Coordinates of C-alpha atoms and ligand atoms in Angstrom, one line a residue:
X647 CA 0.0 0.0 0.0
X648 CA 1.3 3.4 -1.0
X649 CA 2.5 5.4 2.1
X650 CA 0.9 8.7 2.2
X651 CA 1.7 11.6 4.4
X652 CA -1.1 11.8 7.0
X653 CA -1.2 15.5 6.8
X654 CA -0.4 18.1 4.2
X655 CA -3.1 17.2 1.7
X656 CA -5.2 20.4 1.6
X657 CA -3.9 23.9 0.9
X658 CA -5.0 27.5 1.3
X659 CA -3.4 29.8 -1.2
X660 CA -2.9 33.5 -0.5
X661 CA -4.2 34.6 -3.8
X662 CA -4.2 38.2 -4.9
X663 CA -4.7 37.7 -8.6
X664 CA -1.2 38.6 -9.6
X665 CA 1.4 36.6 -11.5
X666 CA 3.1 35.3 -8.4
X667 CA 0.0 34.1 -6.5
X668 CA -1.5 32.6 -9.7
X669 CA 1.7 30.5 -10.1
X670 CA 1.3 29.5 -6.4
X671 CA -2.3 28.5 -7.1
X672 CA -1.1 26.3 -10.0
X673 CA 1.5 24.8 -7.7
X674 CA -1.1 24.0 -5.0
X675 CA -3.5 22.6 -7.6
X676 CA -0.8 20.3 -8.9
X677 CA 0.3 19.1 -5.4
X678 CA -2.8 19.0 -3.2
X679 CA -6.1 17.3 -3.1
X680 CA -8.2 20.3 -2.1
X681 CA -7.3 23.9 -2.6
X682 CA -9.0 27.1 -1.3
X683 CA -8.0 30.7 -2.0
X684 CA -7.9 33.8 0.2
X685 CA -7.5 37.5 -0.4
X686 CA -7.6 40.5 1.8
X687 CA -9.4 43.7 1.0
X688 CA -7.4 46.4 2.7
X689 CA -8.7 49.3 0.6
X690 CA -6.2 48.8 -2.2
X691 CA -6.1 51.9 -4.3
X692 CA -7.6 49.9 -7.2
X693 CA -10.3 47.3 -7.1
X694 CA -8.8 46.0 -10.3
X695 CA -6.8 43.5 -8.3
X696 CA -9.8 42.1 -6.6
X697 CA -11.7 41.8 -9.9
X698 CA -8.7 40.2 -11.6
X699 CA -8.5 37.4 -9.1
X700 CA -12.1 36.3 -9.9
X701 CA -11.4 36.3 -13.6
X702 CA -8.3 34.1 -12.9
X703 CA -10.3 31.7 -10.8
X704 CA -13.0 31.4 -13.5
X705 CA -10.4 30.9 -16.2
X706 CA -8.6 28.2 -14.2
X707 CA -11.8 26.3 -13.7
X708 CA -12.7 26.7 -17.4
X709 CA -9.3 25.8 -18.9
X710 CA -8.0 23.3 -16.4
X711 CA -10.8 20.9 -15.6
X712 CA -8.9 18.5 -13.2
X713 CA -7.7 21.6 -11.3
X714 CA -11.2 23.0 -11.3
X715 CA -12.4 19.9 -9.5
X716 CA -10.0 20.5 -6.7
X717 CA -10.6 24.2 -6.4
X718 CA -12.9 24.9 -3.5
X719 CA -14.1 28.0 -1.8
X720 CA -12.7 31.5 -2.3
X721 CA -12.4 33.8 0.7
X722 CA -12.2 37.5 1.0
X723 CA -11.4 39.0 4.4
X724 CA -11.9 42.7 5.2
X725 CA -8.6 44.2 6.4
X726 CA -9.5 47.9 6.2
X727 CA -7.9 48.3 9.6
X728 CA -4.5 48.2 7.8
X729 CA -5.3 51.7 6.4
X730 CA -5.6 53.0 10.0
X731 CA -2.1 51.9 10.9
X732 CA -0.1 52.6 7.8
X733 CA 0.8 55.4 5.5
X734 CA 1.5 53.7 2.3
X735 CA 1.2 54.3 -1.4
X736 CA -0.8 51.1 -1.7
X737 CA -3.6 52.3 0.3
X738 CA -3.3 56.1 0.1
X739 CA -3.1 58.4 -2.9
X740 CA 0.7 58.9 -2.7
X741 CA 3.5 58.7 -5.2
X742 CA 5.9 55.7 -5.1
X743 CA 9.3 56.4 -3.7
X744 CA 12.1 54.8 -1.8
X745 CA 12.2 55.6 1.9
X746 CA 15.4 56.3 3.9
X747 CA 15.0 52.8 5.3
X748 CA 15.8 51.5 1.8
X749 CA 12.3 50.1 1.5
X750 CA 9.7 51.4 -1.0
X751 CA 6.8 53.4 0.4
X752 CA 4.5 50.5 -0.6
X753 CA 5.8 48.7 2.5
X754 CA 3.1 48.1 5.1
X755 CA 4.9 47.1 8.3
X756 CA 4.0 43.6 9.4
X757 CA 1.4 43.1 6.7
X758 CA 2.5 39.6 5.8
X759 CA 2.5 38.6 9.5
X760 CA -1.1 39.7 9.7
X761 CA -2.0 37.9 6.5
X762 CA -0.4 34.7 7.7
X763 CA -2.1 34.8 11.1
X764 CA -5.5 35.3 9.6
X765 CA -4.8 32.7 6.9
X766 CA -3.8 30.2 9.6
X767 CA -7.0 30.9 11.6
X768 CA -9.1 30.4 8.4
X769 CA -7.0 27.3 7.5
X770 CA -7.7 25.8 10.9
X771 CA -11.4 26.3 10.6
X772 CA -11.5 24.9 7.0
X773 CA -9.3 21.9 7.8
X774 CA -6.5 23.0 5.6
X775 CA -2.9 22.2 6.7
X776 CA -0.7 24.1 4.1
X777 CA -0.6 27.8 3.5
X778 CA 0.9 28.6 0.1
X779 CA 2.3 32.2 -0.4
X780 CA 4.2 33.8 -3.2
X781 CA 6.7 35.7 -1.0
X782 CA 10.2 35.8 -2.5
X783 CA 13.6 36.9 -1.4
X784 CA 15.2 36.9 -4.9
X785 CA 14.4 40.0 -6.8
X786 CA 11.9 42.0 -4.9
X787 CA 12.2 44.9 -2.5
X788 CA 13.6 43.2 0.5
X789 CA 10.4 43.4 2.5
X790 CA 11.5 41.9 5.9
X791 CA 8.2 40.1 6.4
X792 CA 8.7 38.2 3.1
X793 CA 12.0 36.6 4.2
X794 CA 12.5 32.9 4.4
X795 CA 13.4 33.1 8.1
X796 CA 10.3 35.1 8.8
X797 CA 8.2 32.5 7.1
X798 CA 9.8 29.7 9.1
X799 CA 9.4 31.6 12.4
X800 CA 5.7 32.2 11.5
X801 CA 5.2 28.5 10.7
X802 CA 6.5 27.5 14.1
X803 CA 4.6 30.3 16.0
X804 CA 1.4 29.4 14.3
X805 CA 1.8 25.7 14.6
X806 CA 2.5 26.1 18.3
X807 CA -0.2 28.7 18.9
X808 CA -2.9 26.7 17.2
X809 CA -1.6 23.3 18.4
X810 CA -1.8 21.9 14.9
X811 CA 1.0 21.2 12.4
X812 CA 0.9 23.9 9.8
X813 CA 3.2 24.1 6.8
X814 CA 3.9 27.5 5.2
X815 CA 5.0 26.8 1.6
X816 CA 6.8 29.4 -0.5
X817 CA 7.4 28.0 -4.0
X818 CA 8.8 31.3 -5.3
X819 CA 11.2 32.1 -2.4
X820 CA 14.5 31.5 -4.3
X821 CA 13.5 32.0 -7.9
X822 CA 13.5 35.2 -9.9
X823 CA 10.7 36.5 -12.1
X824 CA 11.9 34.8 -15.3
X825 CA 12.0 31.5 -13.4
X826 CA 8.5 32.2 -12.1
X827 CA 7.2 32.3 -15.8
X828 CA 9.0 29.0 -16.4
X829 CA 7.5 27.5 -13.3
X830 CA 4.0 28.4 -14.4
X831 CA 4.8 26.9 -17.8
X832 CA 6.1 23.7 -16.2
X833 CA 3.1 23.4 -13.9
X834 CA 0.6 24.0 -16.7
X835 CA 2.4 21.4 -18.9
X836 CA 2.0 18.8 -16.2
X837 CA -1.7 19.5 -16.1
X838 CA -2.3 18.6 -19.7
X839 CA -0.8 18.8 -23.2
X840 CA -0.4 22.5 -24.3
X841 CA -1.2 23.4 -20.7
X842 CA 2.2 25.2 -20.3
X843 CA 1.5 27.8 -23.0
X844 CA -2.2 27.9 -21.9
X845 CA -1.3 28.8 -18.3
X846 CA 1.2 31.4 -19.4
X847 CA -1.4 32.9 -21.7
X848 CA -3.9 32.9 -18.9
X849 CA -1.5 34.7 -16.6
X850 CA -0.6 37.3 -19.2
X851 CA -4.2 38.0 -20.0
X852 CA -6.0 37.8 -16.7
X853 CA -3.6 38.4 -13.8
X854 CA -2.9 41.9 -12.5
X855 CA 0.4 43.2 -11.1
X856 CA 0.5 47.0 -11.9
X857 CA 0.5 49.2 -8.8
X858 CA -1.5 51.9 -10.7
X859 CA -4.3 49.6 -11.7
X860 CA -3.8 50.2 -15.4
X861 CA -5.8 47.7 -17.5
X862 CA -5.7 49.8 -20.7
X863 CA -2.1 49.2 -21.9
X864 CA -1.5 45.7 -23.2
X865 CA 2.1 44.5 -23.4
X866 CA 3.5 41.1 -24.4
X867 CA 3.7 40.4 -20.6
X868 CA 0.2 41.6 -19.8
X869 CA -1.7 44.8 -18.8
X870 CA -0.1 47.6 -16.9
X871 CA 1.3 51.1 -17.0
X872 CA 4.7 49.7 -17.9
X873 CA 6.6 52.0 -15.6
X874 CA 5.7 51.4 -12.0
X875 CA 8.1 49.0 -10.0
X876 CA 5.7 46.1 -10.3
X877 CA 5.3 46.5 -14.1
X878 CA 9.0 46.9 -14.4
X879 CA 9.8 43.7 -12.6
X880 CA 7.2 41.7 -14.5
X881 CA 8.3 43.1 -17.9
X882 CA 12.0 42.4 -17.2
X883 CA 11.3 38.9 -16.0
X884 CA 9.2 38.2 -19.1
X885 CA 12.0 39.6 -21.4
X886 CA 14.7 37.4 -19.6
X887 CA 12.4 34.3 -19.8
X888 CA 11.7 34.9 -23.5
X889 CA 15.4 35.4 -24.2
Ligands
ZN2028 ZN1 2.3 49.6 -13.5

């Protein structure tokens, strides 16, 4: 009889509707039996992100039938309180700039710690034992709450605090944006023939990354203003992957 890990069968994906979290969703759908998704509404400057994620979920269900069967409930938690404790260009009408700390002013202190704590509480209630998140140390802005050590510390704290073994999985932690496109391609390809190109096309067309919420300018890598830090990162990763 095939040995099977008694736990780690069901996953909750922190799913914002961007390139990274959609790749994480594909990862979860190819590794786990049941997958649910979670996003936070913290009065992002643009509701575009929250709309994009619903389109992505619908497209995944439509284009990847076996994945669609595993894809369960989608959750949206109100986190408007974040706007009360932070001055950030993500939630206020402020220009993007680098702070003296070396962090961009999109940084919300401790945001991911809050996200993970709430995700763990939801996972507990829903009987999910893995939290998948697209945090990455490789080529983003050095947010301290995205670091590998932070994730491991949170995994231990949450597992102890809830007295249930919880795994925080970070498939993108050590890869760059070009490799993220490749990972999506590989995962799609494993789902079905031509699934690789299909998943990449889905990510290009339906995910949203641009900080300015621009859905009017279409580039080879998707929609966006083309100049904000998020667009810049996505465009450069695409160019390197294509090369
Ligand atoms: Zn942009």
